[in-house]
Coordinates of C-alpha atoms and ligand atoms in Angstrom, one line a residue:
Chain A
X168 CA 141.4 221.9 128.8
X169 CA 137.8 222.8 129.6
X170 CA 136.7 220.3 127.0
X171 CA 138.8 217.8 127.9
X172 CA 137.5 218.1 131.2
X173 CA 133.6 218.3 130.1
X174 CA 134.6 215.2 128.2
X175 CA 135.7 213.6 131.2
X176 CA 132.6 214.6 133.0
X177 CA 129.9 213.9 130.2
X178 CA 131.0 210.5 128.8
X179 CA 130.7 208.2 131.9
X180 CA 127.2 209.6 132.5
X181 CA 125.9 208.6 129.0
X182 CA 127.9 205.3 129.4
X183 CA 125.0 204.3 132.0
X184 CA 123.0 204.0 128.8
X185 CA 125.5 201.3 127.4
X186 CA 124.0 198.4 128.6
X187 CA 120.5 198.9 127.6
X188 CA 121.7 200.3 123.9
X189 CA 123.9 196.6 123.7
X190 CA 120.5 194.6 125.2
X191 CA 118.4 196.4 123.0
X192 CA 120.8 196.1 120.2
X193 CA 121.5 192.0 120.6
X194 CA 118.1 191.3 121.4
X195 CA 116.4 193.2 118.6
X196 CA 119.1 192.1 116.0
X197 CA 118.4 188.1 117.5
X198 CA 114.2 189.0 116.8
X199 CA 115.3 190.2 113.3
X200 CA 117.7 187.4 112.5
X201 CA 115.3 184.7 112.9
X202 CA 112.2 186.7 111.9
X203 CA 114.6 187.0 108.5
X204 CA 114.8 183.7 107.8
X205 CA 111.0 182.8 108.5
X206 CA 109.5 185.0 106.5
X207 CA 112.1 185.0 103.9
X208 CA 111.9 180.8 103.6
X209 CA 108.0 181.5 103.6
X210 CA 108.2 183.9 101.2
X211 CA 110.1 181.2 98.3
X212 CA 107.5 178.3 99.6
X213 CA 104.8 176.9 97.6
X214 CA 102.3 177.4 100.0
X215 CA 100.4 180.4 98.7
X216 CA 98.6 181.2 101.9
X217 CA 102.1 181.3 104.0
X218 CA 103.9 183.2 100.6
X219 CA 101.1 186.2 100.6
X220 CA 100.8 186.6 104.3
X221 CA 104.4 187.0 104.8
X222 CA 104.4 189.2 102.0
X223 CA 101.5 191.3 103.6
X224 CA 103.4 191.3 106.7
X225 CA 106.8 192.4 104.7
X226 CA 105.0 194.9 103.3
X227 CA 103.3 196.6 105.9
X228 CA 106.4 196.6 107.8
X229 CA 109.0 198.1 105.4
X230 CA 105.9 200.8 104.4
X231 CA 105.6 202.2 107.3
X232 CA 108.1 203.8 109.9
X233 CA 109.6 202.6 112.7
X234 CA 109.1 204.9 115.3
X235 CA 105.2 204.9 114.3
X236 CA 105.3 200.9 114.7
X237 CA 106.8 201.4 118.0
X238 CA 104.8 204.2 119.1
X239 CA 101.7 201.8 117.9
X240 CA 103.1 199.0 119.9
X241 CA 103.5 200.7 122.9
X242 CA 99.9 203.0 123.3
X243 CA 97.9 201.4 120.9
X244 CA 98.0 197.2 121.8
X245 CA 98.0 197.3 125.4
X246 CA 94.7 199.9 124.9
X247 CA 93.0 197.5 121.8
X248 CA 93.7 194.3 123.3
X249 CA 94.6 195.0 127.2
X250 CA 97.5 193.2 127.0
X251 CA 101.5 194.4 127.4
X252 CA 104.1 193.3 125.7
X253 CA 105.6 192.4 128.6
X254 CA 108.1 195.2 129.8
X255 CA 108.9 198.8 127.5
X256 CA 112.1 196.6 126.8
X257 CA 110.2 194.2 125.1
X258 CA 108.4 196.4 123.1
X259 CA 110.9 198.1 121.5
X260 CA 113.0 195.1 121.4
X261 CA 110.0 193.4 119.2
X262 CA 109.0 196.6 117.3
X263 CA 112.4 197.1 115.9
X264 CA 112.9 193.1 115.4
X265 CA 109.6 192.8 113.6
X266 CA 110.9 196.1 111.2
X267 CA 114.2 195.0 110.4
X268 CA 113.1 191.2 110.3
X269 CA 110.7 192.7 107.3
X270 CA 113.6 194.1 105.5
X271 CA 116.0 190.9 106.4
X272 CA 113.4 188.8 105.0
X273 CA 113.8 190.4 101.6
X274 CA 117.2 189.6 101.8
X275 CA 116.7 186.2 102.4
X276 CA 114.3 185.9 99.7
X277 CA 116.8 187.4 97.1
X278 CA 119.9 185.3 98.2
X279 CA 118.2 182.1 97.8
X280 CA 116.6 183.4 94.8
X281 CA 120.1 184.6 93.5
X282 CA 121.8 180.9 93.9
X283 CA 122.5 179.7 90.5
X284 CA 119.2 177.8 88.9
X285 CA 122.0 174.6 88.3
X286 CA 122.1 174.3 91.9
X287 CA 118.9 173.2 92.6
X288 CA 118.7 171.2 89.2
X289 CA 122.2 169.2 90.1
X290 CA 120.5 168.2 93.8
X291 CA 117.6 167.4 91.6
X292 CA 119.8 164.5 89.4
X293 CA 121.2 163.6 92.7
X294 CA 117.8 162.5 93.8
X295 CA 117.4 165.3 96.6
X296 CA 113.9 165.8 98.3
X297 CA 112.9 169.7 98.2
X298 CA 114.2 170.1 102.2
X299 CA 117.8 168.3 101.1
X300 CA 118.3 170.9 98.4
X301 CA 117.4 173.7 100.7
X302 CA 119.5 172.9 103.6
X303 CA 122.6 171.2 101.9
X304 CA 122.8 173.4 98.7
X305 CA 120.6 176.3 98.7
X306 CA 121.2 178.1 102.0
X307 CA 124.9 177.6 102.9
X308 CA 125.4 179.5 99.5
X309 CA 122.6 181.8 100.0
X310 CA 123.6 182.6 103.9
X311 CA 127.2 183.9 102.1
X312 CA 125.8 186.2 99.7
X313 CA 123.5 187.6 102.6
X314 CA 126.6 188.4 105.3
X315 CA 127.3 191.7 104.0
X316 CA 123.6 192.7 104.1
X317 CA 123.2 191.3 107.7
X318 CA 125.8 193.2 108.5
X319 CA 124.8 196.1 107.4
X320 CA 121.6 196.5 108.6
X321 CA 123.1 195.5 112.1
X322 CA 124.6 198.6 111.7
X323 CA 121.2 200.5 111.1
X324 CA 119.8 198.1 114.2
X325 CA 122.2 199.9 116.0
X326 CA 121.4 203.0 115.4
X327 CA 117.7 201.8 115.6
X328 CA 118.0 201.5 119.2
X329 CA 117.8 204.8 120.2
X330 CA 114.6 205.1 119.4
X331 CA 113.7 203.2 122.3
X332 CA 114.4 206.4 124.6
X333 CA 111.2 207.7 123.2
X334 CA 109.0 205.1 125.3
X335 CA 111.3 205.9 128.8
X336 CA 114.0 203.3 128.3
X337 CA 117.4 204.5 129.8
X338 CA 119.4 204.0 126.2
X339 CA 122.7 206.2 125.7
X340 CA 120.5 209.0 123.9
X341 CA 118.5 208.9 126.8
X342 CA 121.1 210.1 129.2
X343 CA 122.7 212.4 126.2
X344 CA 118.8 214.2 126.6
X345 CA 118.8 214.3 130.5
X346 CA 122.1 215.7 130.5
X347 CA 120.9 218.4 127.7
X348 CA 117.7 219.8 129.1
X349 CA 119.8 220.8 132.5
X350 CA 122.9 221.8 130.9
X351 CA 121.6 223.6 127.4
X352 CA 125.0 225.1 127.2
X353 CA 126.7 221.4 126.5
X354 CA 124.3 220.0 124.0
X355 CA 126.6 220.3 120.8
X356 CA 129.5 218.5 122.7
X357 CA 126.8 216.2 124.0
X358 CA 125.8 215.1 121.4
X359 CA 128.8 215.0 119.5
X360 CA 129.9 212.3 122.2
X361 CA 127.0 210.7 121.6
X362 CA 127.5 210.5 117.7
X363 CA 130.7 209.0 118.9
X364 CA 130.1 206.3 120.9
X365 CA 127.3 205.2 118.8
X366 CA 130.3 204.7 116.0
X367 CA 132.6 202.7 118.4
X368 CA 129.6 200.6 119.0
X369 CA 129.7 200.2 114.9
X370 CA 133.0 199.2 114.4
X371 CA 132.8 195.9 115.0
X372 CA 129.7 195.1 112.9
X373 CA 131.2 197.3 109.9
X374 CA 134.8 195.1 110.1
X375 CA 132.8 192.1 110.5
X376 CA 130.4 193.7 107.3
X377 CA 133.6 193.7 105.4
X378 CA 134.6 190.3 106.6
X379 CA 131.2 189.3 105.0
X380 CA 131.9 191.0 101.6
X381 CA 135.2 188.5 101.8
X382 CA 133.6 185.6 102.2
X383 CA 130.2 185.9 99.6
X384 CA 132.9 186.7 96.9
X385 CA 134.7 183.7 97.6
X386 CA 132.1 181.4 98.6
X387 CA 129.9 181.0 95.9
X388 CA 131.6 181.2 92.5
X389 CA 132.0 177.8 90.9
Chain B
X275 CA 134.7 152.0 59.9
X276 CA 134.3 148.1 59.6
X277 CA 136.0 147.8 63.6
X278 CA 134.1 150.0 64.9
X279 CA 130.9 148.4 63.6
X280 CA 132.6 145.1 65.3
X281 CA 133.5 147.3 68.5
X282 CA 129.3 148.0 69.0
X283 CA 128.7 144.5 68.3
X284 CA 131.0 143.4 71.2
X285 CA 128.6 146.4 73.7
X286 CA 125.7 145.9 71.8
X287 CA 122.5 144.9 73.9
X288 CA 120.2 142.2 73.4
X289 CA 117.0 143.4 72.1
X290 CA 115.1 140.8 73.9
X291 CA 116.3 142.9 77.2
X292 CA 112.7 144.6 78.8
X293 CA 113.5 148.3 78.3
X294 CA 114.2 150.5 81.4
X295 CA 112.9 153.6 80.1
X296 CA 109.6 154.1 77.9
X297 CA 109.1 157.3 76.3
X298 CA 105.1 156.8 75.4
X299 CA 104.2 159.7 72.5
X300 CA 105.4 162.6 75.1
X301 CA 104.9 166.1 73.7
X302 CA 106.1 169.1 75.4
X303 CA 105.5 172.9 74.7
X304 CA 106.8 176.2 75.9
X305 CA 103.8 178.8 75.7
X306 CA 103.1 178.4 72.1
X307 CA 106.2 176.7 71.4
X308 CA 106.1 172.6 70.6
X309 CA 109.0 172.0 71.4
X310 CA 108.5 167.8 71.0
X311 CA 105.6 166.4 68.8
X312 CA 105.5 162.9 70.1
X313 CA 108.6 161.2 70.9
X314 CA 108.5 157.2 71.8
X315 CA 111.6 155.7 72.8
X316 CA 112.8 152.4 74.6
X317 CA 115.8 152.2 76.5
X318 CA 117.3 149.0 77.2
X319 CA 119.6 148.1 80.2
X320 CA 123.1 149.2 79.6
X321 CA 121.9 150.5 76.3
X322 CA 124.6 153.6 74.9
X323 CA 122.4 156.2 73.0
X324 CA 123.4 159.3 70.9
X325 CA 121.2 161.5 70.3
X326 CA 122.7 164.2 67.9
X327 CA 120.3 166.8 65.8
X328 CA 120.3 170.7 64.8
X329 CA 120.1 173.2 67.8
X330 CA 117.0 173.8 69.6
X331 CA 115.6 170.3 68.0
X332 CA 114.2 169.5 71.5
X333 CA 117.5 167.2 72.4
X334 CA 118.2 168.7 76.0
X335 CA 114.4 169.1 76.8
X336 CA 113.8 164.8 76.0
X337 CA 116.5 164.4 78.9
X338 CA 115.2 166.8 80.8
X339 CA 112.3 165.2 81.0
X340 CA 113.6 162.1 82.0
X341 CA 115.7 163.4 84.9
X342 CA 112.4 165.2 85.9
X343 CA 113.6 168.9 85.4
X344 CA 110.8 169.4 82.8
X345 CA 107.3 168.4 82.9
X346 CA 106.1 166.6 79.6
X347 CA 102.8 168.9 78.1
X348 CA 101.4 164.9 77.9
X349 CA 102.4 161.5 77.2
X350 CA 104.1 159.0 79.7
X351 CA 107.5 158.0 80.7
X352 CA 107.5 155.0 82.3
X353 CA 111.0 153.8 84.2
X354 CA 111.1 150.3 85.6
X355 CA 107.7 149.9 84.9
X356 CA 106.4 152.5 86.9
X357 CA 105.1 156.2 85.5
X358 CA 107.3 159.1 86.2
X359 CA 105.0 161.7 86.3
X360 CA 102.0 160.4 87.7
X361 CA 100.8 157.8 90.1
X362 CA 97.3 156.0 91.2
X363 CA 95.3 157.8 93.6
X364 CA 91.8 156.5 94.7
X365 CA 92.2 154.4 91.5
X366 CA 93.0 157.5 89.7
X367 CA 95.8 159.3 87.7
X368 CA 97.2 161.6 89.4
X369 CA 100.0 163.8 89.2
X370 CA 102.6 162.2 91.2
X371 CA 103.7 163.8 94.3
X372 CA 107.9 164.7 95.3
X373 CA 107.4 161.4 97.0
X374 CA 106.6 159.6 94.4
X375 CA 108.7 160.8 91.8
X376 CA 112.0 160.2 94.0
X377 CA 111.0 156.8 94.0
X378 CA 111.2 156.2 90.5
X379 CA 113.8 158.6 89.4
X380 CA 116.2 157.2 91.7
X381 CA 118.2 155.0 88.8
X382 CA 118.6 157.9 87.1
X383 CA 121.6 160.3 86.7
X384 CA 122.9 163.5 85.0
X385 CA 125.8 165.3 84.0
X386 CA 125.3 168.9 82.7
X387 CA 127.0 170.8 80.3
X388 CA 127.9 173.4 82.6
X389 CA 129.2 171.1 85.8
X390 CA 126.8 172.4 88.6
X391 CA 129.2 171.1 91.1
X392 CA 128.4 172.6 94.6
X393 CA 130.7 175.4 95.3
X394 CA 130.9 175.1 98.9
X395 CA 131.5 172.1 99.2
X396 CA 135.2 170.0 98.5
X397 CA 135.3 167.3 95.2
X398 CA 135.3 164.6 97.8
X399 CA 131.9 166.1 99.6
X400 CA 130.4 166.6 96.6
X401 CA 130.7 163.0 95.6
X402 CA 129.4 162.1 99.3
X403 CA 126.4 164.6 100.2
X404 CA 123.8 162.3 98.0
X405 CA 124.8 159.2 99.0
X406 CA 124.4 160.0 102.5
X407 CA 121.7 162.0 103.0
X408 CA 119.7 160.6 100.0
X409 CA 120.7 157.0 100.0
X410 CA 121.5 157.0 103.8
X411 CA 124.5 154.9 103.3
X412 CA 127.4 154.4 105.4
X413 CA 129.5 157.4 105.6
X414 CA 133.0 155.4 106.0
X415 CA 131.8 152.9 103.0
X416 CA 130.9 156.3 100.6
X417 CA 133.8 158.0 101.8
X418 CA 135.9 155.0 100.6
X419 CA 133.6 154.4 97.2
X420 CA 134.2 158.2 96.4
X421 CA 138.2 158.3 96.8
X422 CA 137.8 155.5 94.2
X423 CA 136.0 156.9 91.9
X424 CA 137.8 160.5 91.9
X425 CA 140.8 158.4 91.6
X426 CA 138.9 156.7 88.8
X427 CA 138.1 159.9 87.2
X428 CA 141.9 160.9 87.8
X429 CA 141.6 163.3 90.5
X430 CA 142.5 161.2 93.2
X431 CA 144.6 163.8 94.6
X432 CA 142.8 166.6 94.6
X433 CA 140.1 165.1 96.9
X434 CA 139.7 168.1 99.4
X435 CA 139.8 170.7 96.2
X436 CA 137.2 173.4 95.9
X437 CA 135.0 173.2 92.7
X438 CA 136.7 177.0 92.0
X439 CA 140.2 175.7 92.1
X440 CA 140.0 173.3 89.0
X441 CA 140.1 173.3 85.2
X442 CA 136.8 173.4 83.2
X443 CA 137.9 169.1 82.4
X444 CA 138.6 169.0 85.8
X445 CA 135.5 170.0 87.2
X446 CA 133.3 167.8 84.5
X447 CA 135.1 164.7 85.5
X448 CA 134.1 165.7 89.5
X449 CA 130.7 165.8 88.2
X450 CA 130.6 162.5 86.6
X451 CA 131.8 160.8 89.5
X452 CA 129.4 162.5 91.8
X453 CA 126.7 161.0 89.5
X454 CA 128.7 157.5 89.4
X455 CA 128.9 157.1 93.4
X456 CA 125.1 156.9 92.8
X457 CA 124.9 154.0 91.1
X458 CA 122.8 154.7 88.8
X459 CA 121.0 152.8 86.1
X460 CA 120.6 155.2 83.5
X461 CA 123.0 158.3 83.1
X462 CA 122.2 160.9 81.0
X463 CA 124.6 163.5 79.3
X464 CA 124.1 167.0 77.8
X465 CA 127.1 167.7 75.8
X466 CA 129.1 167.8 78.8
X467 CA 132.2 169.2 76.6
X468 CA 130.5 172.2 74.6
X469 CA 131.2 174.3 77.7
X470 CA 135.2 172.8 77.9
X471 CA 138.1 174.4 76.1
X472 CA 139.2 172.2 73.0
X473 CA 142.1 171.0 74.6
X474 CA 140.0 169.7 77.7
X475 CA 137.5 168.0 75.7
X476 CA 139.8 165.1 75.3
X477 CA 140.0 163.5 78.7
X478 CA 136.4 164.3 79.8
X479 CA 135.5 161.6 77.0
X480 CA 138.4 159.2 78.1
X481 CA 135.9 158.8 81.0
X482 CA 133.1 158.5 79.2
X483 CA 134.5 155.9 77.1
X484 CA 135.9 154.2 80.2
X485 CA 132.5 154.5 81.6
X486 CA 130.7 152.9 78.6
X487 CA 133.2 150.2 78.3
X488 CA 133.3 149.0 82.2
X489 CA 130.0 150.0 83.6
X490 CA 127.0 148.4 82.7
X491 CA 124.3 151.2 82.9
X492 CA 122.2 152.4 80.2
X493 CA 123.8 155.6 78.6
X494 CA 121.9 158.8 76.8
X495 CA 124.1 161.5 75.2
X496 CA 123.0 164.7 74.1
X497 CA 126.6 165.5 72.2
X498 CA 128.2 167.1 69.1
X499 CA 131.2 165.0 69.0
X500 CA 130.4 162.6 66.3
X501 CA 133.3 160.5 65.9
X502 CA 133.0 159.8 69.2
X503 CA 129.4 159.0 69.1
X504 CA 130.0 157.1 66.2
X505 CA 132.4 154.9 68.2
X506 CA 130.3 154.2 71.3
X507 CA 126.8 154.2 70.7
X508 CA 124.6 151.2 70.2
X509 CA 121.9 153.6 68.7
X510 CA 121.9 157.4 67.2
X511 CA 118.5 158.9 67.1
X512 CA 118.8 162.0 64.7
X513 CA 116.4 164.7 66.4
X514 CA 114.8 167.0 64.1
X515 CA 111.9 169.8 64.4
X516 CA 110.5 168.1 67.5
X517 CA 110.4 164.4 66.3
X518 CA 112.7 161.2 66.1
X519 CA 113.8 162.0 62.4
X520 CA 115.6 159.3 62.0
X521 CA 117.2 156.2 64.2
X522 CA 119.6 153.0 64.0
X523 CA 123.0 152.1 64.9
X524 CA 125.7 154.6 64.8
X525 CA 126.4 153.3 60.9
X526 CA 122.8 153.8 59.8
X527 CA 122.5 157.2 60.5
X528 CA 125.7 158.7 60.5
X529 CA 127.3 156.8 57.7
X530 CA 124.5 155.2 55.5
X531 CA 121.5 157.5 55.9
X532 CA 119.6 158.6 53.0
X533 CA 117.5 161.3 54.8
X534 CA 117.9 164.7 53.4
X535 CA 117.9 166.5 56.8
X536 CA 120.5 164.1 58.4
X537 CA 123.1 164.5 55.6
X538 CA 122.8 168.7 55.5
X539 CA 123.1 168.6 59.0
X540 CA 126.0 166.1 58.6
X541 CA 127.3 168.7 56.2
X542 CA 126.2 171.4 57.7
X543 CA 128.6 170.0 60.5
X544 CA 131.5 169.2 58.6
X545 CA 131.9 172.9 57.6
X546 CA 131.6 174.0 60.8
Ligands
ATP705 N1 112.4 176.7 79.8 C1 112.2 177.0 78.5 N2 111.3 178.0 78.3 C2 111.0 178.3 77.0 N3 111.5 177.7 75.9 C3 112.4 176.7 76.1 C4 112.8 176.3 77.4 N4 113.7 175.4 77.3 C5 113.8 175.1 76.0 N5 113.1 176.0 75.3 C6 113.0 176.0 73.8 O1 112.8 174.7 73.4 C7 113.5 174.4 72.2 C8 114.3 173.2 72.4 O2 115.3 173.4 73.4 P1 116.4 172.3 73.7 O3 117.3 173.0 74.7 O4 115.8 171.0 74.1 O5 117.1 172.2 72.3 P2 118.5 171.4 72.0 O6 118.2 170.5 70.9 O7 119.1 170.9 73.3 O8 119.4 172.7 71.4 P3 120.9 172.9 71.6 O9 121.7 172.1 70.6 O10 121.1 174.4 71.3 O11 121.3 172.7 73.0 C9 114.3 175.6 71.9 O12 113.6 176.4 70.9 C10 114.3 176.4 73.2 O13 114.3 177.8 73.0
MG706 MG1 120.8 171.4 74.4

């Protein structure tokens, strides 16, 4: 009974940190999205100065940690170059955008890379230009093998987001810490809440991950 | 074999015809392989070519050529007059440019031996997607032209059909009417039955036979099936280690040749 009542008492005070986790969450997984598919279209182009500049970015990015590029984001620009980001929400929103857009990328890359070498020669006899046999043939089959991967690093986006307590923003795992360094007793339940909603907040993407897995097997076989 | 020597004559194409297609001594290499050692061809209008030889004689690679999915090492193919694979710049040379080669290969069509239809798309929006967006025609009009030609092809009731939900057969004859509802000129073939079960091999050539008896487009077929090249070319080239070996009317080379390599591949065939 005193559980269920500590329960009671803790989850509605880390709820306050719902709506920045979900802003956080959409806005980063947005950055990443289209970051994704830049870099990952740049990255199969003939132009070589786009391909290895993307590839340096790609690289740097997926080297290196997050919490560092954040971190770097947060003290270092605004000190180099006098200059915010705008708000702390927008710096972590880009930092973690920028990361996962890196990985993304690479799956872009590979998807288009994976469509069958036929494809592009078939668009080829049928007179396509180079755009035509990217937009009409290339990516709607490549954007079905990628779902499952999308959706699985949404999931890591996610969980990404809580990162962004470190630079003051008022995230779920920000409230879990406020409500731990006054009430040392609680952490374990805490935090187990915490754990908790964070996997709510997964469901979806990990249904819709499967969902994914559903439609690349049946979209692409000939 | 005396009808079907009447059968060509009724197809057969006057030589006086300008060619469509000049192959102009084209070589082509992989690495250190040389692959073709000079091949120089003419294709007339609504000319129906074999070309048969032993594998990895360089057969796929000459079409490949044509339909631009392989750049010749050197040489010039030159379709309706124009060069392929390079165009003037400044007065020069040059290597032609996307523009320029979709230009010129835009009489030309392919079937493949292993379909490439588009797997997310339906028969019937496979058969439209080039006309539209390449050709820009009328969407209605296409849609209309394509029904008729899958009907044509004898699918004219699987029209909204995913490529995954047909036979190997059926699946070839989508592709030859995608390539149809171009309008091509030329249409090339790379033994489109090899990939096809033996018992589907049959109607894919019904409508290629009822392609080279109505239509009036230049054909090239890369193919195994000698009887039935026998019966509907106008010319067999006999490809052999990189070079035009031998070449004349489906008699001369299948039937009457005295070349030594022609008649052990013939026999070699036979067996097989
Ligand atoms: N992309 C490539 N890279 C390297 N070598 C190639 C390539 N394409 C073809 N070749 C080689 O060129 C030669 C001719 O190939 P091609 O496919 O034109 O022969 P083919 O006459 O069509 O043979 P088959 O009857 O087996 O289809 C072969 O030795 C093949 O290995
Ligand atoms: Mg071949």
């Amino acid at each position: 009974m005193i559980i269920i009542s500590a329960i009671i008492e803790i989850t509605p005070q880390l709820l306050r940190g719902l709506g920045i986790t979900i802003s956080v969450l959409l806005a980063s997984a947005i950055i990443a999205y289209i970051v994704a598919f830049v870099a990952g279209l740049s990255r199969v182009s003939n132009n070589v100065i786009l391909n290895k500049a993307t590839g340096v970015y790609v690289e740097v990015f997926r080297g290196t940690s997050l919490i560092v590029q954040l971190f770097w984001l947060y003290y270092a620009i605004p000190m180099l170059f006098g200059i915010q980001l705008g708000s702390n929400w927008w710096t972590g929103v880009i930092a973690i955008g920028l990361n996962y857009g890196a990985y993304l990328s690479e799956v872009v890359r590979g998807s288009i890379l994976a469509v069958d070498k036929g494809q592009t020669e078939a668009a080829i006899a049928l007179n396509m230009s180079r755009y035509q046999r990217m937009r009409l043939i290339i990516l709607p089959q490549a954007v079905r093998m990628m779902l499952p991967e999308f959706g699985n690093y949404t999931i890591q986006i996610m969980k990404a987001t809580s990162l962004v307590s470190l630079i003051g923003m008022r995230d779920i795992l920000y409230y879990g810490d406020i409500m731990r360094s006054t009430n040392l007793s609680q952490a374990p339940l805490i935090y187990v809440i915490v754990l908790f909603i964070y996997f709510i907040l997964a469901l979806p993407f990990i249904w819709l991950t499967r969902k994914g897995e559903t439609i690349a097997k049946k979209g692409v076989v000939s | 074999m005396s009808n079907v020597l009447t059968e060509n004559k009724k197809n057969s194409v006057s030589l006086s015809t300008e060619p469509i297609v000049k192959y102009l001594d084209v070589k082509k290499s992989f690495g250190d392989t040389h692959v073709l050692k000079g091949i120089n061809l003419e294709i007339r209008p609504g000319e129906k070519i074999a070309v048969i030889g032993p594998s990895g004689s360089g057969k796929t690679t000459i079409i490949r050529m044509l339909m631009t999915l392989e750049e010749p090492t050197s040489g010039d193919i030159i379709v309706n007059g124009k060069n392929l694979w390079k165009m003037e710049k400044n007065g020069q040379l040059v290597k032609a440019n996307e523009k320029h080669i979709r230009e010129v290969r835009g009489d030309i069509g392919m079937v493949f031996q292993h379909f490439n239809l588009f797997p997310h798309m339906t028969i019937l929006e496979n058969c439209m997607a080039a006309p539209i967006h390449v050709k820009k025609e009328n969407k209605d009009e296409v849609r209309e032209r394509s029904i008729k030609m899958l009907e044509r092809v004898g699918l004219g009731t699987k029209l909204d059909f995913y490529p995954s939900q047909l036979s190997g057969g059926q699946k070839q004859r989508v592709a030859m009417a995608r390539a149809l509802v171009m309008r091509p000129k030329i249409m090339l073939f790379d033994e489109v039955t090899s990939a096809l079960d033996p018992e589907l091999v049959g109607e894919v050539l019904e409508v290629i036979r009822d392609i080279a008896e109505n239509d009036d487009m230049a054909m090239v077929l890369v193919t195994h099936e000698m009887e039935f090249a026998l019966d509907i070319a106008d010319k067999v080239l006999f490809l052999d280690q990189g070079v035009i070996a031998e070449q004349g009317t489906a008699n001369e080379v299948l039937v009457d040749s005295k070349n030594e390599r022609v008649q052990s591949f013939l026999k070699r065939f036979r067996k097989a």
